[in-house]
Amino acid sequence: MSPDSATLPPVRSVPFTSPLSWLARGWRDLWKAGGASLLQGAAVAVFSLLLWVLGRDKFGLLVGALSGFLVMAPVLATGFYVLSRSLERGEPARMAEVLRTWLFWQSHYRSRWDHDYWCLVRLGLLLALAGTGWVLTSAAMITLLAPAPVRTPYDFLLLVVLAKDNNLFELWLVLGSVLAAPIFASSVVSIALLLDRRIGLWRAVLTSWQAVLANPVTMALWSFLILALVLVGMATFMLGLALVMPWLGHASWHAYRDLVDSSGLPERQPRSEEPGMGHEQDKAIGS
């Protein structure tokens, strides 16, 4: 282990309008990747639509599930990061590369029990736990505090959003924000960083926080744009998510590349798949 292995990679301060550039570059990557990107977006849209169909009569629970979906979005975006990284390297952006990354994302490890091997899985489980906690909290809050059962979007609008005799909607928003803010700060660049470079889980999370703290106004705009686009996708009976999710996934890759100077860290997945290349890299890095 090198002496500076515990230090964080440098983060950059970026202009306030950078999120617009990320969206523009993400849009370009979306169409360059083509079917490989749109196929993943369609899978997200179909899953969301099924969630809507199954929970349409229990809207109080559905609202929590759909908002919890946002918590898991950074993990779902991993496939889009893979495609944008391939395009950045001048390599073909193919679905085969996405599948290979999901199934054998660190095929060159000496041992798959290495502490660093499971970092993405661990972060995904933490986000899943946070999302599940929010779903249960949201459903319990709406069930217990709403003046009548909330079964439809109209019920939610009438009994929660527009209710004048309680502050349920405000409380729901505050608690949701309290959960969402630290999750956003922890995951906005950490998953892309973990995918791209050999770095431990907590160093990646701290780097993500550092990027947010260095660019608070810019990242507030970025979070607003993410929320707005996802809501547009959901408002089209989830079908718009087939386009919105790939777009945001590719844009998030460019956010990571602009915000974090990861050049001092070794690549997690070598550019070349020559036998032994990753093994030698692991020897040089250690754990």
Tab-separated table of C-alpha atoms in Angstrom:
chain	number	residue	atom	x	y	z
A	1	MET	CA	0.000	0.000	0.000
A	2	SER	CA	1.445	3.354	-0.983
A	3	PRO	CA	1.873	6.068	1.662
A	4	ASP	CA	-0.843	8.237	0.194
A	5	SER	CA	-3.354	5.435	-0.390
A	6	ALA	CA	-5.672	6.766	2.294
A	7	THR	CA	-5.922	10.257	0.783
A	8	LEU	CA	-8.907	11.280	-1.271
A	9	PRO	CA	-8.647	12.088	-4.971
A	10	PRO	CA	-8.833	15.828	-5.679
A	11	VAL	CA	-12.190	17.339	-6.532
A	12	ARG	CA	-12.734	20.320	-8.787
A	13	SER	CA	-14.892	23.400	-8.437
A	14	VAL	CA	-17.058	23.662	-11.542
A	15	PRO	CA	-19.265	26.459	-12.942
A	16	PHE	CA	-22.880	26.733	-11.852
A	17	THR	CA	-24.064	25.894	-15.371
A	18	SER	CA	-22.085	22.637	-15.542
A	19	PRO	CA	-25.201	20.442	-15.119
A	20	LEU	CA	-26.463	21.755	-18.454
A	21	SER	CA	-23.210	20.626	-20.057
A	22	TRP	CA	-23.548	17.216	-18.384
A	23	LEU	CA	-27.025	16.843	-19.803
A	24	ALA	CA	-25.839	17.856	-23.274
A	25	ARG	CA	-22.995	15.323	-23.217
A	26	GLY	CA	-25.253	12.685	-21.704
A	27	TRP	CA	-27.754	13.202	-24.512
A	28	ARG	CA	-24.963	12.730	-27.048
A	29	ASP	CA	-23.798	9.513	-25.357
A	30	LEU	CA	-27.369	8.209	-25.250
A	31	TRP	CA	-27.678	8.260	-29.013
A	32	LYS	CA	-24.130	7.095	-29.633
A	33	ALA	CA	-24.741	4.056	-27.426
A	34	GLY	CA	-28.103	3.548	-29.119
A	35	GLY	CA	-29.842	0.261	-28.427
A	36	ALA	CA	-27.573	-0.753	-25.551
A	37	SER	CA	-28.638	2.343	-23.644
A	38	LEU	CA	-32.285	2.422	-24.678
A	39	LEU	CA	-32.734	-1.256	-23.797
A	40	GLN	CA	-31.704	-0.573	-20.209
A	41	GLY	CA	-33.963	2.470	-20.091
A	42	ALA	CA	-36.871	0.392	-21.353
A	43	ALA	CA	-36.220	-2.183	-18.607
A	44	VAL	CA	-36.396	0.547	-15.951
A	45	ALA	CA	-39.608	1.924	-17.470
A	46	VAL	CA	-41.247	-1.514	-17.586
A	47	PHE	CA	-40.282	-2.230	-13.973
A	48	SER	CA	-41.672	1.148	-12.876
A	49	LEU	CA	-44.885	0.565	-14.821
A	50	LEU	CA	-45.332	-2.853	-13.196
A	51	LEU	CA	-44.769	-1.230	-9.815
A	52	TRP	CA	-47.477	1.294	-10.644
A	53	VAL	CA	-49.934	-1.391	-11.778
A	54	LEU	CA	-49.359	-3.550	-8.711
A	55	GLY	CA	-49.650	-0.616	-6.302
A	56	ARG	CA	-52.325	1.505	-7.977
A	57	ASP	CA	-54.880	0.656	-5.280
A	58	LYS	CA	-52.422	1.396	-2.473
A	59	PHE	CA	-51.198	4.783	-3.538
A	60	GLY	CA	-49.833	5.672	-0.110
A	61	LEU	CA	-47.394	2.782	-0.395
A	62	LEU	CA	-46.772	3.445	-4.079
A	63	VAL	CA	-45.685	7.036	-3.455
A	64	GLY	CA	-43.039	5.801	-1.037
A	65	ALA	CA	-41.921	3.096	-3.469
A	66	LEU	CA	-41.571	5.510	-6.376
A	67	SER	CA	-39.671	8.059	-4.292
A	68	GLY	CA	-37.535	5.224	-2.916
A	69	PHE	CA	-36.801	4.362	-6.538
A	70	LEU	CA	-34.845	7.621	-6.735
A	71	VAL	CA	-32.599	6.400	-3.919
A	72	MET	CA	-31.640	3.335	-5.951
A	73	ALA	CA	-31.224	5.229	-9.231
A	74	PRO	CA	-27.410	5.643	-8.903
A	75	VAL	CA	-27.002	1.860	-8.758
A	76	LEU	CA	-29.327	1.374	-11.728
A	77	ALA	CA	-27.201	3.870	-13.660
A	78	THR	CA	-24.120	1.616	-13.512
A	79	GLY	CA	-24.809	0.205	-16.966
A	80	PHE	CA	-24.951	3.684	-18.450
A	81	TYR	CA	-21.628	4.541	-16.785
A	82	VAL	CA	-20.107	1.506	-18.488
A	83	LEU	CA	-21.321	2.653	-21.898
A	84	SER	CA	-20.134	6.247	-21.415
A	85	ARG	CA	-16.740	4.985	-20.241
A	86	SER	CA	-16.472	2.824	-23.366
A	87	LEU	CA	-17.327	5.787	-25.586
A	88	GLU	CA	-14.779	7.917	-23.732
A	89	ARG	CA	-12.116	5.284	-24.371
A	90	GLY	CA	-13.016	5.018	-28.051
A	91	GLU	CA	-14.325	1.487	-27.549
A	92	PRO	CA	-17.640	0.055	-28.821
A	93	ALA	CA	-20.541	0.772	-26.467
A	94	ARG	CA	-22.177	-2.643	-26.456
A	95	MET	CA	-24.631	-4.437	-24.211
A	96	ALA	CA	-22.101	-7.249	-23.905
A	97	GLU	CA	-19.788	-4.895	-22.042
A	98	VAL	CA	-22.589	-3.949	-19.639
A	99	LEU	CA	-23.406	-7.592	-18.942
A	100	ARG	CA	-19.741	-8.479	-18.510
A	101	THR	CA	-19.345	-5.632	-16.021
A	102	TRP	CA	-22.436	-6.654	-14.037
A	103	LEU	CA	-21.427	-10.327	-13.948
A	104	PHE	CA	-17.615	-10.198	-13.858
A	105	TRP	CA	-16.868	-6.590	-13.039
A	106	GLN	CA	-13.452	-7.342	-11.509
A	107	SER	CA	-12.399	-10.526	-13.265
A	108	HIS	CA	-8.709	-9.929	-12.629
A	109	TYR	CA	-8.823	-10.047	-8.835
A	110	ARG	CA	-6.487	-12.507	-7.125
A	111	SER	CA	-9.348	-13.382	-4.789
A	112	ARG	CA	-13.009	-12.432	-5.023
A	113	TRP	CA	-13.078	-12.308	-1.265
A	114	ASP	CA	-10.805	-9.259	-1.270
A	115	HIS	CA	-12.263	-6.448	0.837
A	116	ASP	CA	-12.404	-4.050	-2.124
A	117	TYR	CA	-14.099	-6.522	-4.475
A	118	TRP	CA	-17.534	-6.114	-2.901
A	119	CYS	CA	-17.542	-2.316	-2.591
A	120	LEU	CA	-20.250	-1.721	-5.216
A	121	VAL	CA	-22.396	-4.491	-3.770
A	122	ARG	CA	-22.043	-3.047	-0.279
A	123	LEU	CA	-22.969	0.441	-1.420
A	124	GLY	CA	-25.922	-0.945	-3.369
A	125	LEU	CA	-27.143	-2.797	-0.284
A	126	LEU	CA	-26.834	0.353	1.826
A	127	LEU	CA	-28.875	2.319	-0.725
A	128	ALA	CA	-31.432	-0.487	-0.914
A	129	LEU	CA	-31.724	-0.451	2.878
A	130	ALA	CA	-32.217	3.323	2.858
A	131	GLY	CA	-34.818	3.052	0.090
A	132	THR	CA	-36.721	0.318	1.926
A	133	GLY	CA	-36.646	2.351	5.126
A	134	TRP	CA	-38.111	5.337	3.326
A	135	VAL	CA	-40.845	3.252	1.662
A	136	LEU	CA	-41.949	1.875	5.024
A	137	THR	CA	-41.681	5.262	6.754
A	138	SER	CA	-43.602	7.034	3.989
A	139	ALA	CA	-46.350	4.412	3.893
A	140	ALA	CA	-46.715	4.393	7.692
A	141	MET	CA	-46.842	8.184	7.859
A	142	ILE	CA	-49.520	8.494	5.183
A	143	THR	CA	-51.540	5.577	6.602
A	144	LEU	CA	-51.472	6.838	10.189
A	145	LEU	CA	-51.737	10.591	9.670
A	146	ALA	CA	-53.988	10.966	6.641
A	147	PRO	CA	-57.624	11.658	7.637
A	148	ALA	CA	-58.855	8.856	5.355
A	149	PRO	CA	-57.304	5.961	3.403
A	150	VAL	CA	-55.134	7.070	0.458
A	151	ARG	CA	-55.788	4.674	-2.415
A	152	THR	CA	-55.569	6.821	-5.563
A	153	PRO	CA	-53.563	9.799	-6.849
A	154	TYR	CA	-56.670	11.923	-6.294
A	155	ASP	CA	-56.812	10.801	-2.655
A	156	PHE	CA	-53.155	11.732	-2.223
A	157	LEU	CA	-53.734	15.153	-3.762
A	158	LEU	CA	-56.871	15.831	-1.712
A	159	LEU	CA	-55.946	14.269	1.631
A	160	VAL	CA	-52.199	14.918	1.748
A	161	VAL	CA	-51.093	17.681	-0.623
A	162	LEU	CA	-54.102	20.017	-0.314
A	163	ALA	CA	-55.191	19.144	3.220
A	164	LYS	CA	-55.641	22.314	5.292
A	165	ASP	CA	-56.171	20.786	8.705
A	166	ASN	CA	-52.763	19.113	9.003
A	167	ASN	CA	-49.164	19.506	7.854
A	168	LEU	CA	-48.756	15.955	6.595
A	169	PHE	CA	-47.455	16.917	3.167
A	170	GLU	CA	-44.898	19.325	4.624
A	171	LEU	CA	-43.766	16.683	7.114
A	172	TRP	CA	-43.543	14.104	4.324
A	173	LEU	CA	-41.394	16.443	2.241
A	174	VAL	CA	-39.117	17.355	5.162
A	175	LEU	CA	-38.481	13.739	6.124
A	176	GLY	CA	-37.938	12.794	2.502
A	177	SER	CA	-35.432	15.622	2.090
A	178	VAL	CA	-33.624	14.646	5.291
A	179	LEU	CA	-33.128	11.187	3.821
A	180	ALA	CA	-32.457	12.250	0.240
A	181	ALA	CA	-29.815	14.912	0.918
A	182	PRO	CA	-27.169	12.658	2.529
A	183	ILE	CA	-27.912	9.847	0.055
A	184	PHE	CA	-27.438	12.222	-2.867
A	185	ALA	CA	-24.198	13.538	-1.363
A	186	SER	CA	-22.946	9.989	-0.754
A	187	SER	CA	-23.762	8.589	-4.188
A	188	VAL	CA	-23.623	11.434	-6.710
A	189	VAL	CA	-20.133	10.439	-7.920
A	190	SER	CA	-19.163	7.517	-5.685
A	191	ILE	CA	-20.639	4.703	-7.795
A	192	ALA	CA	-19.060	5.977	-11.005
A	193	LEU	CA	-15.771	6.374	-9.122
A	194	LEU	CA	-15.973	2.836	-7.703
A	195	LEU	CA	-16.715	1.466	-11.166
A	196	ASP	CA	-13.887	3.380	-12.796
A	197	ARG	CA	-11.044	3.249	-10.268
A	198	ARG	CA	-9.538	1.072	-7.582
A	199	ILE	CA	-10.666	2.851	-4.432
A	200	GLY	CA	-12.333	1.686	-1.231
A	201	LEU	CA	-16.011	2.242	-0.493
A	202	TRP	CA	-15.682	4.848	2.237
A	203	ARG	CA	-13.028	6.829	0.363
A	204	ALA	CA	-15.382	6.958	-2.630
A	205	VAL	CA	-18.284	8.116	-0.450
A	206	LEU	CA	-16.133	10.780	1.229
A	207	THR	CA	-14.958	11.945	-2.199
A	208	SER	CA	-18.602	12.299	-3.230
A	209	TRP	CA	-19.321	14.419	-0.150
A	210	GLN	CA	-16.239	16.504	-0.871
A	211	ALA	CA	-17.453	17.156	-4.429
A	212	VAL	CA	-20.844	18.316	-3.124
A	213	LEU	CA	-19.351	20.542	-0.434
A	214	ALA	CA	-17.000	22.117	-2.977
A	215	ASN	CA	-19.900	22.881	-5.342
A	216	PRO	CA	-23.046	23.321	-3.196
A	217	VAL	CA	-24.991	25.586	-5.558
A	218	THR	CA	-24.076	23.612	-8.676
A	219	MET	CA	-25.014	20.333	-7.041
A	220	ALA	CA	-28.301	21.795	-5.812
A	221	LEU	CA	-29.115	22.646	-9.435
A	222	TRP	CA	-28.068	19.160	-10.512
A	223	SER	CA	-30.317	17.502	-7.921
A	224	PHE	CA	-33.223	19.736	-8.996
A	225	LEU	CA	-32.731	18.798	-12.667
A	226	ILE	CA	-32.575	15.094	-11.809
A	227	LEU	CA	-35.781	15.306	-9.789
A	228	ALA	CA	-37.574	17.358	-12.435
A	229	LEU	CA	-36.666	15.006	-15.287
A	230	VAL	CA	-37.587	11.897	-13.296
A	231	LEU	CA	-40.953	13.425	-12.405
A	232	VAL	CA	-41.549	14.165	-16.095
A	233	GLY	CA	-40.726	10.540	-16.872
A	234	MET	CA	-43.128	9.308	-14.198
A	235	ALA	CA	-45.861	11.692	-15.317
A	236	THR	CA	-45.954	9.946	-18.711
A	237	PHE	CA	-47.171	6.725	-17.059
A	238	MET	CA	-43.513	5.751	-16.547
A	239	LEU	CA	-42.895	5.443	-20.294
A	240	GLY	CA	-40.765	8.583	-20.350
A	241	LEU	CA	-38.298	6.897	-17.989
A	242	ALA	CA	-37.118	4.816	-20.943
A	243	LEU	CA	-35.464	7.983	-22.215
A	244	VAL	CA	-34.933	9.943	-18.993
A	245	MET	CA	-32.999	7.255	-17.107
A	246	PRO	CA	-30.372	6.655	-19.823
A	247	TRP	CA	-30.026	10.394	-20.331
A	248	LEU	CA	-29.420	11.051	-16.639
A	249	GLY	CA	-27.179	8.003	-16.310
A	250	HIS	CA	-24.849	9.135	-19.073
A	251	ALA	CA	-24.948	12.724	-17.803
A	252	SER	CA	-23.997	11.526	-14.314
A	253	TRP	CA	-20.877	9.906	-15.746
A	254	HIS	CA	-19.803	13.281	-17.124
A	255	ALA	CA	-20.588	14.892	-13.772
A	256	TYR	CA	-18.163	12.441	-12.153
A	257	ARG	CA	-15.479	13.109	-14.763
A	258	ASP	CA	-15.754	16.878	-14.302
A	259	LEU	CA	-15.940	16.844	-10.517
A	260	VAL	CA	-13.269	14.282	-9.595
A	261	ASP	CA	-9.648	14.124	-10.701
A	262	SER	CA	-9.204	10.359	-10.534
A	263	SER	CA	-6.070	10.265	-12.688
A	264	GLY	CA	-3.923	9.365	-9.674
A	265	LEU	CA	-5.888	6.155	-9.056
A	266	PRO	CA	-5.398	2.914	-11.016
A	267	GLU	CA	-8.193	1.808	-13.288
A	268	ARG	CA	-10.421	-0.877	-11.859
A	269	GLN	CA	-11.097	-2.450	-15.240
A	270	PRO	CA	-8.115	-2.258	-17.622
A	271	ARG	CA	-8.636	-0.928	-21.093
A	272	SER	CA	-7.077	-4.024	-22.572
A	273	GLU	CA	-8.244	-7.492	-21.632
A	274	GLU	CA	-4.834	-9.059	-22.193
A	275	PRO	CA	-4.322	-12.024	-19.845
A	276	GLY	CA	-2.538	-11.159	-16.637
A	277	MET	CA	-2.779	-7.410	-17.062
A	278	GLY	CA	-5.200	-6.928	-14.178
A	279	HIS	CA	-3.272	-9.408	-12.031
A	280	GLU	CA	-0.096	-7.389	-12.349
A	281	GLN	CA	-2.048	-4.220	-11.621
A	282	ASP	CA	-3.437	-5.767	-8.423
A	283	LYS	CA	0.084	-6.726	-7.358
A	284	ALA	CA	1.199	-3.140	-7.722
A	285	ILE	CA	-1.798	-1.772	-5.855
A	286	GLY	CA	-2.285	-4.203	-3.024
A	287	SER	CA	-5.514	-3.994	-1.077
